GROMACS .gro file of C-alpha atoms in nm:
model
  255
    1MET     CA    1   1.028   1.222   1.704
    2LYS     CA    2   0.719   1.421   1.607
    3THR     CA    3   0.736   1.625   1.287
    4THR     CA    4   0.665   1.996   1.334
    5ARG     CA    5   0.427   2.125   1.068
    6PRO     CA    6   0.398   2.486   0.959
    7PRO     CA    7   0.089   2.678   1.072
    8LEU     CA    8  -0.222   2.649   0.855
    9PRO     CA    9  -0.472   2.920   0.767
   10SER     CA   10  -0.835   2.956   0.858
   11PHE     CA   11  -1.062   2.849   0.571
   12PRO     CA   12  -1.373   3.069   0.535
   13VAL     CA   13  -1.704   2.888   0.553
   14ALA     CA   14  -1.791   3.021   0.206
   15THR     CA   15  -1.485   2.846   0.065
   16ALA     CA   16  -1.590   2.516   0.218
   17GLN     CA   17  -1.941   2.542   0.073
   18PRO     CA   18  -1.913   2.549  -0.307
   19SER     CA   19  -2.223   2.549  -0.519
   20ARG     CA   20  -2.371   2.209  -0.592
   21ALA     CA   21  -2.193   2.044  -0.881
   22SER     CA   22  -2.121   1.697  -1.014
   23HIS     CA   23  -1.748   1.740  -0.971
   24TRP     CA   24  -1.488   1.812  -0.707
   25HIS     CA   25  -1.349   2.163  -0.682
   26TYR     CA   26  -0.969   2.176  -0.641
   27TRP     CA   27  -0.759   2.478  -0.567
   28ARG     CA   28  -0.402   2.561  -0.475
   29THR     CA   29  -0.268   2.756  -0.180
   30ASP     CA   30   0.055   2.940  -0.107
   31THR     CA   31   0.058   2.798   0.246
   32ALA     CA   32   0.370   2.594   0.312
   33GLY     CA   33   0.296   2.231   0.389
   34ILE     CA   34  -0.023   2.205   0.182
   35VAL     CA   35  -0.004   2.080  -0.176
   36GLU     CA   36  -0.367   2.161  -0.259
   37LEU     CA   37  -0.722   2.156  -0.127
   38ALA     CA   38  -1.048   2.015  -0.256
   39SER     CA   39  -1.412   2.047  -0.160
   40TRP     CA   40  -1.736   1.877  -0.248
   41HIS     CA   41  -2.101   1.944  -0.166
   42GLY     CA   42  -2.358   1.689  -0.267
   43GLY     CA   43  -2.543   1.370  -0.181
   44GLY     CA   44  -2.411   1.018  -0.136
   45SER     CA   45  -2.092   0.966  -0.337
   46LEU     CA   46  -1.967   1.046  -0.685
   47GLY     CA   47  -1.879   0.680  -0.730
   48LEU     CA   48  -1.515   0.743  -0.820
   49ARG     CA   49  -1.293   0.455  -0.920
   50PRO     CA   50  -1.046   0.314  -0.665
   51HIS     CA   51  -0.736   0.534  -0.664
   52PHE     CA   52  -0.448   0.664  -0.456
   53HIS     CA   53  -0.269   0.994  -0.419
   54ASP     CA   54   0.101   1.073  -0.407
   55GLU     CA   55   0.016   1.292  -0.106
   56ALA     CA   56  -0.140   1.217   0.232
   57GLN     CA   57  -0.510   1.305   0.226
   58LEU     CA   58  -0.693   1.458   0.522
   59VAL     CA   59  -1.071   1.442   0.489
   60PHE     CA   60  -1.266   1.690   0.704
   61VAL     CA   61  -1.640   1.610   0.703
   62LEU     CA   62  -1.843   1.925   0.768
   63ALA     CA   63  -2.191   1.778   0.719
   64GLY     CA   64  -2.329   1.434   0.638
   65ALA     CA   65  -2.076   1.155   0.605
   66ARG     CA   66  -1.811   1.010   0.374
   67SER     CA   67  -1.753   0.635   0.339
   68PHE     CA   68  -1.450   0.459   0.193
   69LEU     CA   69  -1.333   0.107   0.117
   70ILE     CA   70  -0.966   0.082   0.212
   71GLY     CA   71  -0.822  -0.263   0.157
   72ASN     CA   72  -1.093  -0.493   0.293
   73ARG     CA   73  -1.204  -0.236   0.552
   74ALA     CA   74  -1.506  -0.009   0.509
   75ILE     CA   75  -1.488   0.311   0.714
   76THR     CA   76  -1.736   0.593   0.757
   77VAL     CA   77  -1.636   0.946   0.856
   78SER     CA   78  -1.931   1.140   0.996
   79ALA     CA   79  -1.968   1.514   1.050
   80GLY     CA   80  -1.727   1.648   1.309
   81LYS     CA   81  -1.465   1.385   1.231
   82ALA     CA   82  -1.158   1.370   1.007
   83ALA     CA   83  -0.974   1.085   0.840
   84CYS     CA   84  -0.613   1.057   0.735
   85ILE     CA   85  -0.547   0.837   0.433
   86PRO     CA   86  -0.171   0.792   0.391
   87ALA     CA   87  -0.001   0.854   0.056
   88HIS     CA   88  -0.015   0.570  -0.199
   89VAL     CA   89  -0.294   0.389  -0.012
   90LEU     CA   90  -0.563   0.261  -0.247
   91HIS     CA   91  -0.913   0.373  -0.150
   92ALA     CA   92  -1.256   0.383  -0.308
   93PRO     CA   93  -1.534   0.626  -0.207
   94LEU     CA   94  -1.859   0.445  -0.126
   95ALA     CA   95  -2.218   0.563  -0.148
   96ASN     CA   96  -2.366   0.587   0.201
   97GLY     CA   97  -2.718   0.718   0.145
   98THR     CA   98  -2.649   1.052   0.312
   99ALA     CA   99  -2.879   1.317   0.165
  100GLU     CA  100  -2.624   1.597   0.183
  101THR     CA  101  -2.251   1.589   0.248
  102ARG     CA  102  -1.998   1.868   0.266
  103CYS     CA  103  -1.629   1.791   0.299
  104LEU     CA  104  -1.294   1.959   0.270
  105ASN     CA  105  -0.979   1.767   0.173
  106LEU     CA  106  -0.624   1.878   0.246
  107TYR     CA  107  -0.340   1.712   0.055
  108LEU     CA  108  -0.006   1.715   0.236
  109PRO     CA  109   0.341   1.608   0.118
  110ALA     CA  110   0.399   1.241   0.193
  111THR     CA  111   0.726   1.324   0.372
  112GLY     CA  112   0.649   1.408   0.733
  113ALA     CA  113   0.277   1.332   0.709
  114THR     CA  114   0.129   1.065   0.930
  115ASP     CA  115   0.154   0.723   0.767
  116SER     CA  116  -0.126   0.556   0.964
  117LEU     CA  117  -0.488   0.524   0.863
  118ARG     CA  118  -0.680   0.723   1.123
  119VAL     CA  119  -1.027   0.856   1.194
  120VAL     CA  120  -1.040   1.115   1.471
  121ASP     CA  121  -1.305   1.322   1.645
  122ILE     CA  122  -1.219   1.687   1.585
  123ARG     CA  123  -1.522   1.865   1.726
  124GLU     CA  124  -1.319   2.004   2.016
  125HIS     CA  125  -1.041   2.119   1.783
  126TRP     CA  126  -1.226   2.326   1.530
  127ARG     CA  127  -1.528   2.549   1.491
  128ILE     CA  128  -1.744   2.662   1.202
  129THR     CA  129  -1.887   3.013   1.234
  130GLU     CA  130  -1.963   3.283   0.980
  131GLY     CA  131  -1.691   3.511   1.110
  132THR     CA  132  -1.420   3.263   1.192
  133GLY     CA  133  -1.425   2.975   0.948
  134ILE     CA  134  -1.258   2.636   0.975
  135ARG     CA  135  -0.929   2.614   1.162
  136PRO     CA  136  -0.764   2.276   1.103
  137ALA     CA  137  -0.425   2.383   1.246
  138ALA     CA  138  -0.499   2.243   1.591
  139VAL     CA  139  -0.621   1.918   1.438
  140LEU     CA  140  -0.302   1.868   1.239
  141ARG     CA  141  -0.083   1.966   1.533
  142ASP     CA  142  -0.247   1.709   1.759
  143PHE     CA  143  -0.350   1.451   1.499
  144ASP     CA  144  -0.122   1.173   1.620
  145ALA     CA  145  -0.243   1.212   1.978
  146LEU     CA  146  -0.615   1.241   1.907
  147SER     CA  147  -0.683   0.877   1.831
  148PRO     CA  148  -0.506   0.543   1.803
  149THR     CA  149  -0.466   0.402   1.454
  150ILE     CA  150  -0.752   0.186   1.331
  151GLY     CA  151  -0.516  -0.066   1.180
  152ASN     CA  152  -0.211  -0.024   0.966
  153PRO     CA  153  -0.203  -0.294   0.697
  154GLU     CA  154  -0.154  -0.013   0.444
  155ARG     CA  155   0.187   0.097   0.576
  156PRO     CA  156   0.425   0.046   0.283
  157LYS     CA  157   0.686  -0.223   0.321
  158ARG     CA  158   1.028  -0.196   0.165
  159GLU     CA  159   0.942  -0.460  -0.095
  160ASP     CA  160   0.617  -0.278  -0.174
  161ASP     CA  161   0.812   0.043  -0.234
  162SER     CA  162   1.048  -0.146  -0.466
  163LEU     CA  163   0.756  -0.278  -0.669
  164ARG     CA  164   0.603   0.070  -0.695
  165LEU     CA  165   0.934   0.214  -0.808
  166ALA     CA  166   0.986  -0.059  -1.068
  167LEU     CA  167   0.638  -0.006  -1.212
  168THR     CA  168   0.667   0.372  -1.232
  169THR     CA  169   1.020   0.392  -1.372
  170SER     CA  170   0.981   0.124  -1.639
  171ARG     CA  171   0.757   0.169  -1.942
  172GLY     CA  172   0.823  -0.174  -2.087
  173ARG     CA  173   0.583  -0.466  -2.091
  174ILE     CA  174   0.481  -0.616  -1.757
  175GLY     CA  175   0.616  -0.956  -1.860
  176ASP     CA  176   0.957  -0.808  -1.944
  177LEU     CA  177   0.966  -0.619  -1.614
  178ALA     CA  178   0.880  -0.936  -1.423
  179ALA     CA  179   1.157  -1.126  -1.603
  180SER     CA  180   1.411  -0.853  -1.521
  181LEU     CA  181   1.325  -0.906  -1.153
  182GLY     CA  182   1.360  -1.283  -1.184
  183ARG     CA  183   0.989  -1.357  -1.155
  184SER     CA  184   0.721  -1.498  -1.379
  185ARG     CA  185   0.450  -1.258  -1.495
  186GLU     CA  186   0.191  -1.441  -1.284
  187ASP     CA  187   0.402  -1.431  -0.968
  188PHE     CA  188   0.488  -1.065  -1.023
  189SER     CA  189   0.123  -0.974  -1.077
  190ARG     CA  190   0.020  -1.156  -0.758
  191ARG     CA  191   0.286  -0.975  -0.556
  192VAL     CA  192   0.189  -0.635  -0.697
  193SER     CA  193  -0.182  -0.696  -0.637
  194HIS     CA  194  -0.112  -0.799  -0.278
  195ALA     CA  195   0.118  -0.501  -0.219
  196VAL     CA  196  -0.083  -0.218  -0.375
  197GLY     CA  197  -0.434  -0.361  -0.413
  198VAL     CA  198  -0.456  -0.356  -0.793
  199ALA     CA  199  -0.301  -0.535  -1.088
  200PRO     CA  200   0.026  -0.396  -1.234
  201HIS     CA  201  -0.135  -0.231  -1.539
  202ARG     CA  202  -0.397  -0.059  -1.319
  203PHE     CA  203  -0.129   0.066  -1.080
  204ARG     CA  204   0.064   0.209  -1.375
  205LEU     CA  205  -0.249   0.387  -1.496
  206LEU     CA  206  -0.308   0.543  -1.153
  207ALA     CA  207   0.057   0.648  -1.132
  208ARG     CA  208   0.025   0.818  -1.473
  209LEU     CA  209  -0.289   0.998  -1.358
  210ASN     CA  210  -0.108   1.120  -1.046
  211LEU     CA  211   0.176   1.242  -1.265
  212ALA     CA  212  -0.083   1.423  -1.478
  213ARG     CA  213  -0.206   1.598  -1.161
  214ARG     CA  214   0.145   1.721  -1.083
  215LEU     CA  215   0.196   1.848  -1.438
  216LEU     CA  216  -0.143   2.021  -1.444
  217ARG     CA  217  -0.063   2.189  -1.111
  218ALA     CA  218   0.250   2.321  -1.281
  219ASP     CA  219   0.021   2.475  -1.548
  220GLU     CA  220   0.133   2.245  -1.831
  221PRO     CA  221  -0.106   2.243  -2.133
  222ILE     CA  222  -0.351   1.956  -2.119
  223ALA     CA  223  -0.253   1.815  -2.460
  224ALA     CA  224   0.113   1.815  -2.356
  225VAL     CA  225   0.027   1.643  -2.028
  226ALA     CA  226  -0.167   1.373  -2.214
  227ALA     CA  227   0.132   1.307  -2.440
  228GLU     CA  228   0.384   1.307  -2.155
  229THR     CA  229   0.179   1.061  -1.951
  230ASP     CA  230   0.121   0.822  -2.243
  231PHE     CA  231  -0.251   0.874  -2.299
  232ALA     CA  232  -0.382   0.841  -2.653
  233ASP     CA  233  -0.500   1.201  -2.661
  234GLN     CA  234  -0.648   1.480  -2.449
  235SER     CA  235  -0.994   1.321  -2.457
  236HIS     CA  236  -0.859   0.987  -2.333
  237LEU     CA  237  -0.687   1.158  -2.039
  238GLY     CA  238  -1.002   1.357  -1.965
  239ARG     CA  239  -1.232   1.055  -1.940
  240LEU     CA  240  -1.005   0.865  -1.703
  241PHE     CA  241  -0.911   1.173  -1.500
  242ARG     CA  242  -1.273   1.260  -1.426
  243ALA     CA  243  -1.369   0.900  -1.346
  244THR     CA  244  -1.081   0.883  -1.097
  245PHE     CA  245  -1.062   1.232  -0.942
  246GLY     CA  246  -1.412   1.369  -0.996
  247THR     CA  247  -1.325   1.668  -1.216
  248THR     CA  248  -1.191   1.741  -1.563
  249PRO     CA  249  -0.824   1.820  -1.632
  250GLY     CA  250  -0.929   2.171  -1.743
  251ARG     CA  251  -1.112   2.252  -1.417
  252TYR     CA  252  -0.830   2.095  -1.217
  253ARG     CA  253  -0.560   2.293  -1.400
  254HIS     CA  254  -0.738   2.624  -1.336
  255GLY     CA  255  -0.810   2.548  -0.968
   0.00000   0.00000   0.00000
């Protein structure tokens, strides 16, 4: 049965065209069904590290193109198209040589969001004009019908979910966690790498960074967030946060 999503607003063109900067611009909205939004205007790619989000990510490309490596698949999303990257799916932005790219990301709660990797043509479902802005509501409403999936190796399996849960709820050593599950460290690491695309310690780091995002959205002080997510200090969190999400914790918190 298809999930009914709440209506979405129109996003003014000015909002989707931030000034050129070397970082992503994130901001929150009171609209039900959207966790946050992000925009970027620049050339090529920021070269962010492979990462995942706890939310489903919709990428609307307004000009130029965005490219991603998802699993062993490289995909390119050109202007007039949108991509859905399901929650917890590892992806890495790729440089594509495009001189200028503008994109708008919507982050939706994982529950109820589409769980298939998709790229769809949305030119008939939106318009960009000075007086009207961007209206993604029709795209989201019809997303599942617009295009078949382009492969679904990323759909989480029950065992994959169990591994994610074990890694995020335990703060002990990886070897001890593997032993508690009746596996050797090497076997456990292979299974985690196959399931989530990265080694256990890297997955834990990304999970901590995603937790930091949630705490910063709740307006927690940056130093407190660094301590709660087990980073050495605020500077340590800041370096890894920017390398992964393209902005500093301070800019993100005040988005």
